[in-house]
PDB file of C-alpha atoms in Angstrom:
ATOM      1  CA  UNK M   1      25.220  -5.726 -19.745  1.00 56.00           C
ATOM      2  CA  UNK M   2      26.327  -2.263 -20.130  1.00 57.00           C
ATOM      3  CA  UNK M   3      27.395  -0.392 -16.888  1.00 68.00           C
ATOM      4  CA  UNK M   4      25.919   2.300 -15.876  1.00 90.00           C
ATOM      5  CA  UNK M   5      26.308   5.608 -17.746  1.00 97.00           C
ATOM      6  CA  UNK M   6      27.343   8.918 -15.856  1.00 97.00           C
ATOM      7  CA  UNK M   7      26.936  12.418 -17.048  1.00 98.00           C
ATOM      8  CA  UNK M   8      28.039  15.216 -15.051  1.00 98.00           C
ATOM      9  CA  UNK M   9      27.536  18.703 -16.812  1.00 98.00           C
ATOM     10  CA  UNK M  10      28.567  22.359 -14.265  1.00 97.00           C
ATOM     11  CA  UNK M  11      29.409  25.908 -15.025  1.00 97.00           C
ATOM     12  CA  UNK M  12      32.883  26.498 -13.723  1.00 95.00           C
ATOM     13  CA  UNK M  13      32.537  30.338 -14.504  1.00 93.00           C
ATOM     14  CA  UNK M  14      30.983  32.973 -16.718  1.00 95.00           C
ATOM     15  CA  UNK M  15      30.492  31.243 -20.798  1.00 94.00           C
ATOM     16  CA  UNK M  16      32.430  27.976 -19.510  1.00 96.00           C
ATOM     17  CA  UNK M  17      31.881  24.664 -18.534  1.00 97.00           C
ATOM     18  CA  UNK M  18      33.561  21.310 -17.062  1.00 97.00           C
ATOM     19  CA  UNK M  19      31.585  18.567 -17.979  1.00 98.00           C
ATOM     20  CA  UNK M  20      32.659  14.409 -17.789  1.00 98.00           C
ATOM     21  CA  UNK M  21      31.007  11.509 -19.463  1.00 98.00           C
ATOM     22  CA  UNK M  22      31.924   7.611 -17.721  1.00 97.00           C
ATOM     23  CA  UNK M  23      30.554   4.260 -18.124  1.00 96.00           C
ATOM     24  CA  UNK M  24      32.665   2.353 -15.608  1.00 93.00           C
ATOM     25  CA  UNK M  25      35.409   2.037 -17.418  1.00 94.00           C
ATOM     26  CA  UNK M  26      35.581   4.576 -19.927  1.00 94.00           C
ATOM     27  CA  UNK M  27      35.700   8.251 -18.738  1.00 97.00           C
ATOM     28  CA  UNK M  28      36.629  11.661 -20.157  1.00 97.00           C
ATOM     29  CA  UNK M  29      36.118  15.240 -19.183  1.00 97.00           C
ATOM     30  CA  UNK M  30      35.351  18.331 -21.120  1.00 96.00           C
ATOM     31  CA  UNK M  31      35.712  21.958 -20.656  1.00 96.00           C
ATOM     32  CA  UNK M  32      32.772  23.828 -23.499  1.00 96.00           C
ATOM     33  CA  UNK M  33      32.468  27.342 -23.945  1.00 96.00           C
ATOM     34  CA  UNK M  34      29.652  29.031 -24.769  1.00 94.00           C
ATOM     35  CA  UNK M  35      30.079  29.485 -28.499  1.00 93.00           C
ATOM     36  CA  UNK M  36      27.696  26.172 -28.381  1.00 93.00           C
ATOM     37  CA  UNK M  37      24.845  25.754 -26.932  1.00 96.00           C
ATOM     38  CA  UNK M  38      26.735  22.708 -25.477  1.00 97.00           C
ATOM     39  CA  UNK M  39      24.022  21.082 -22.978  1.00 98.00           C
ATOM     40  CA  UNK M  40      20.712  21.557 -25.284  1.00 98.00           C
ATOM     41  CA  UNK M  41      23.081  20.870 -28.231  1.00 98.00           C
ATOM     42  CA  UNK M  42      23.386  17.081 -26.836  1.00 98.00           C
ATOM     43  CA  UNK M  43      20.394  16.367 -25.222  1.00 98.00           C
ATOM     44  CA  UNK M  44      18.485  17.724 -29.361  1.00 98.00           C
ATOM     45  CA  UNK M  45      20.959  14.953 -30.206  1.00 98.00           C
ATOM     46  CA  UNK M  46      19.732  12.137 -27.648  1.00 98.00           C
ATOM     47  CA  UNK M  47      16.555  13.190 -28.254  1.00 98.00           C
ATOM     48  CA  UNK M  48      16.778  12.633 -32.017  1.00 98.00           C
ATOM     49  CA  UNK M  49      18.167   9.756 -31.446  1.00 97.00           C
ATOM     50  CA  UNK M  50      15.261   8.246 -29.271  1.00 96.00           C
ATOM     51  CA  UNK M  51      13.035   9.452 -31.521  1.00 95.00           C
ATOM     52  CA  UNK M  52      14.121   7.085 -33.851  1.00 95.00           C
ATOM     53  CA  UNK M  53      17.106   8.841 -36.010  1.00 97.00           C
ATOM     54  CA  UNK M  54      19.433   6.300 -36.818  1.00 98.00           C
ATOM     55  CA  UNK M  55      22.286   8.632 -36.074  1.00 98.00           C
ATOM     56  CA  UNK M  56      22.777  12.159 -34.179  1.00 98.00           C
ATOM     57  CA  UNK M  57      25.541  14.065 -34.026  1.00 97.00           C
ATOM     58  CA  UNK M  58      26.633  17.511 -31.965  1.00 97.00           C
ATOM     59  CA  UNK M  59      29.336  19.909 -31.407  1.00 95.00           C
ATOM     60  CA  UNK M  60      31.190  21.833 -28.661  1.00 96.00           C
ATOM     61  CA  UNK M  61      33.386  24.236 -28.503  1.00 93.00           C
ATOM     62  CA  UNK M  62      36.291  24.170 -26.415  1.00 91.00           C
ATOM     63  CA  UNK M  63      38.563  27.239 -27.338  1.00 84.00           C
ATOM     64  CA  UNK M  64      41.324  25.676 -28.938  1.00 83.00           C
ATOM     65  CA  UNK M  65      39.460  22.742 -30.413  1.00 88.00           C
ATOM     66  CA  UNK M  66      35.998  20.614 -30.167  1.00 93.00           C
ATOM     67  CA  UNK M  67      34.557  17.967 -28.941  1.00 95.00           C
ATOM     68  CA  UNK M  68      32.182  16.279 -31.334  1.00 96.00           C
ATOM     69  CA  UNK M  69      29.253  13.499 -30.287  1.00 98.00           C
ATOM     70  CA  UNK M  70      28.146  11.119 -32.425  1.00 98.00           C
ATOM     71  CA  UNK M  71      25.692   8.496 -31.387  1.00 98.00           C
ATOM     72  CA  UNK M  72      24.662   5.734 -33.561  1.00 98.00           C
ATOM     73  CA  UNK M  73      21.552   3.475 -33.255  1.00 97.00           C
ATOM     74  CA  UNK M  74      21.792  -0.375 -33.479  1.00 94.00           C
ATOM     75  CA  UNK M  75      18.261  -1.119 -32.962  1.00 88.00           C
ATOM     76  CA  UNK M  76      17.231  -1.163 -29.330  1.00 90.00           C
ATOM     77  CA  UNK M  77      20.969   0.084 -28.403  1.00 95.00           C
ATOM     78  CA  UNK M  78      23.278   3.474 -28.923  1.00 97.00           C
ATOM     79  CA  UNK M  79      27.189   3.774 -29.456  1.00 97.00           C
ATOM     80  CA  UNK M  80      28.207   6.892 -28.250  1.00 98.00           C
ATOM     81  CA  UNK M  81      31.581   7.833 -29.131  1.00 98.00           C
ATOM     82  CA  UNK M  82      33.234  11.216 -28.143  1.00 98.00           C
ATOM     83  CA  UNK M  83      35.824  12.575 -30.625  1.00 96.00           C
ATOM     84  CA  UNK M  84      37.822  15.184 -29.460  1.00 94.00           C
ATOM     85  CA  UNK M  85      39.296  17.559 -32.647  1.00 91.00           C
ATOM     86  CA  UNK M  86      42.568  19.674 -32.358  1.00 82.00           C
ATOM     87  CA  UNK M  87      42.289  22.901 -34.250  1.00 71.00           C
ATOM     88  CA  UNK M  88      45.697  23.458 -34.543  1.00 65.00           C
ATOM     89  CA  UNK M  89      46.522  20.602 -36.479  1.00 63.00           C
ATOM     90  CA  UNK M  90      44.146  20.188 -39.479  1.00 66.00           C
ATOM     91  CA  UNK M  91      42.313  16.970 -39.274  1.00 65.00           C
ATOM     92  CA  UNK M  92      43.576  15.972 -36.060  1.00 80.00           C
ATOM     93  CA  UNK M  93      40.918  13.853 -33.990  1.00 88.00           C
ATOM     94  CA  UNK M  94      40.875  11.731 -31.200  1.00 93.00           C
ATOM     95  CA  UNK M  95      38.397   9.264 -30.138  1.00 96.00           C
ATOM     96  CA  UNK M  96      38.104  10.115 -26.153  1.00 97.00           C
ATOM     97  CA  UNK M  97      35.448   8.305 -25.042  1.00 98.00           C
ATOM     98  CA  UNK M  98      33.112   4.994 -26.534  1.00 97.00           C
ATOM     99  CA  UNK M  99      30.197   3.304 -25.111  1.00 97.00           C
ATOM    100  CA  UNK M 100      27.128   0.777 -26.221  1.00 96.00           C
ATOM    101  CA  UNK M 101      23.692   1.410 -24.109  1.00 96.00           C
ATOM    102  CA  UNK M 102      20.383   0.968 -24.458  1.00 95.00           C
ATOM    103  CA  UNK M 103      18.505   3.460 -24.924  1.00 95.00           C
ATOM    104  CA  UNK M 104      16.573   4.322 -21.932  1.00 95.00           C
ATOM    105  CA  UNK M 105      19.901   4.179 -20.127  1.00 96.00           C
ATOM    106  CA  UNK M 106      21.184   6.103 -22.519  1.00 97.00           C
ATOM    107  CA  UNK M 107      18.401   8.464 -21.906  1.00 97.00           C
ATOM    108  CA  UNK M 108      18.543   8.047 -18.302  1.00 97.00           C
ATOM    109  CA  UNK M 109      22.154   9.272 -17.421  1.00 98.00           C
ATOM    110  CA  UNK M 110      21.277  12.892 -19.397  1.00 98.00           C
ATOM    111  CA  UNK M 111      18.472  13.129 -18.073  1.00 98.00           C
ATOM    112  CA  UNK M 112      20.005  12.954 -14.663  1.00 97.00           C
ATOM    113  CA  UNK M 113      23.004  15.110 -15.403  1.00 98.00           C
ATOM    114  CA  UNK M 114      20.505  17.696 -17.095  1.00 98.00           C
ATOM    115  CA  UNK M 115      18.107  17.554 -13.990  1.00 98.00           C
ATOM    116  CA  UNK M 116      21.033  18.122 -11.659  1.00 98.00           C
ATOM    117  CA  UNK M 117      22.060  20.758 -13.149  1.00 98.00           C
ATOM    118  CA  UNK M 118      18.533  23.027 -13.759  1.00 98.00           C
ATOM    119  CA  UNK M 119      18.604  21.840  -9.487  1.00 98.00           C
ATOM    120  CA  UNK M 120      21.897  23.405  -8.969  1.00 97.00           C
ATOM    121  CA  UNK M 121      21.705  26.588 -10.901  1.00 97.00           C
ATOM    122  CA  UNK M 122      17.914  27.310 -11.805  1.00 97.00           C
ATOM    123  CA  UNK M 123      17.194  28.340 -14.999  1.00 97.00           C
ATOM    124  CA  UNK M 124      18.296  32.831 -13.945  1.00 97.00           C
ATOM    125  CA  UNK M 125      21.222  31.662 -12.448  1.00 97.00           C
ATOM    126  CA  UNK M 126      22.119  29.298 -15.667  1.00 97.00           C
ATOM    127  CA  UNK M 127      21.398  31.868 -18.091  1.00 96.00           C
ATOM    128  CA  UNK M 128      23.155  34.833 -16.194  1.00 95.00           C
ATOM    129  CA  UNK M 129      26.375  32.242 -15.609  1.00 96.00           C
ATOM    130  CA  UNK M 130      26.645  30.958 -19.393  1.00 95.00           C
ATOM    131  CA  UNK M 131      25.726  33.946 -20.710  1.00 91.00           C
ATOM    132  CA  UNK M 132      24.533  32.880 -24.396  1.00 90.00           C
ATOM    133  CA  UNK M 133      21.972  30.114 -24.188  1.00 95.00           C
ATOM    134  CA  UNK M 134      19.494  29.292 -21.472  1.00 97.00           C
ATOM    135  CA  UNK M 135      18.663  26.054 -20.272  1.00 98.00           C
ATOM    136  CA  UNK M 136      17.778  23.724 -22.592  1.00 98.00           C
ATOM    137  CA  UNK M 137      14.266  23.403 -20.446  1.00 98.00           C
ATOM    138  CA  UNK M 138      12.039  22.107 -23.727  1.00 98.00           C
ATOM    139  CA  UNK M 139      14.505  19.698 -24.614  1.00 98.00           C
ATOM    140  CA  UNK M 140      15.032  18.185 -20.520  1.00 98.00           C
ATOM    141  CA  UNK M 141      11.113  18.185 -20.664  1.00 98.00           C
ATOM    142  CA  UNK M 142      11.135  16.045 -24.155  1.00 97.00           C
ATOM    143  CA  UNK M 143      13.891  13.863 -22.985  1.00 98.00           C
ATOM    144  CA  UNK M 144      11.556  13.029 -19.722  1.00 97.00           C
ATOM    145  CA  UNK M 145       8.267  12.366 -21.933  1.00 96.00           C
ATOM    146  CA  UNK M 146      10.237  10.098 -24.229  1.00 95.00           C
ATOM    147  CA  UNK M 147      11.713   7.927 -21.116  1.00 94.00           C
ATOM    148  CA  UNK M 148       8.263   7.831 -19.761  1.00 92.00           C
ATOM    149  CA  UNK M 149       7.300   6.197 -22.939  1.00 80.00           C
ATOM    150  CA  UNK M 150       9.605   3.338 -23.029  1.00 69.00           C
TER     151      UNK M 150
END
C-alpha cells in the first residue's frame, strides 16, 4: 500500500508560489511563477487522467527552469513523476519526485491541497495575489464530482 499523498500549494507573494508534493518518503518543493497557470494546469491534468487518459502531462514555470508533471495510468493506479528541467543547460532534467497511487488517492491529496488553498485565499484574494490566472474553481469542482464517483 501506497502512503499517503500530500500536496501543499501557497502564494508566497505577488505572481509566485511555493508549493511541495510528499508521499512519505519521497518529497520535493517547488517555487511556480505565474507564467503558468500552475494550480489549474495540474489539477486539468489529474482530471484527465481520472477521466480515463492513459497519460497527462503539465508544465510550470519556475524562472530559471520548469517543473514538468507527468502522470501515467496503470489501470486502477497513477505514477506521478516530477521532472524538474534546467534552462540553462539544454536538455538538462531531473527526476525530483516519483510515486504509484491509486487513483482516488491520487485524486484525494489535490483535492485537499486545492481546497485549502481556495480556504486560505478566496478566490479575490487568489486572483489579486497571482495576478494572471484565477482559481482554477471549475476544475476543483470537476475533481470533487469525479471522486464522488468512485
Amino acid at each position: 500500500m501506497a502512503p499517503r499523498l500530500d500536496f501543499t500549494f501557497r502564494l508566497s507573494g505577488r505572481g509566485w508560489a511555493e508549493a511541495a508534493i510528499s508521499d512519505g518518503t519521497n518529497t520535493t518543493s517547488m517555487a511556480p511563477s505565474f507564467l503558468s497557470d500552475a494550480l489549474g494546469d495540474l489539477l486539468r491534468a489529474v482530471n484527465r487522467v481520472l477521466a480515463g487518459a492513459r497519460e497527462a502531462e503539465c508544465t510550470w514555470q519556475e524562472e530559471p527552469g520548469v517543473d514538468r508533471w507527468h502522470l501515467v495510468r496503470e489501470e486502477d493506479r497513477v505514477v506521478l513523476r516530477v521532472f524538474a528541467v534546467d534552462d540553462d543547460v539544454e536538455g538538462e532534467t531531473e527526476l525530483v519526485f516519483q510515486t504509484r497511487q491509486t487513483l482516488p488517492a491520487l485524486g484525494d491529496a489535490f483535492l485537499r491541497g486545492a481546497q485549502a488553498v481556495l480556504d486560505h485565499y478566496g478566490t479575490e484574494r487568489y486572483r489579486n495575489t497571482w495576478v494572471e490566472h484565477p482559481f482554477p474553481t471549475e476544475e476543483l469542482e470537476l475533481l470533487r464530482r469525479r471522486l464522488q464517483h468512485r
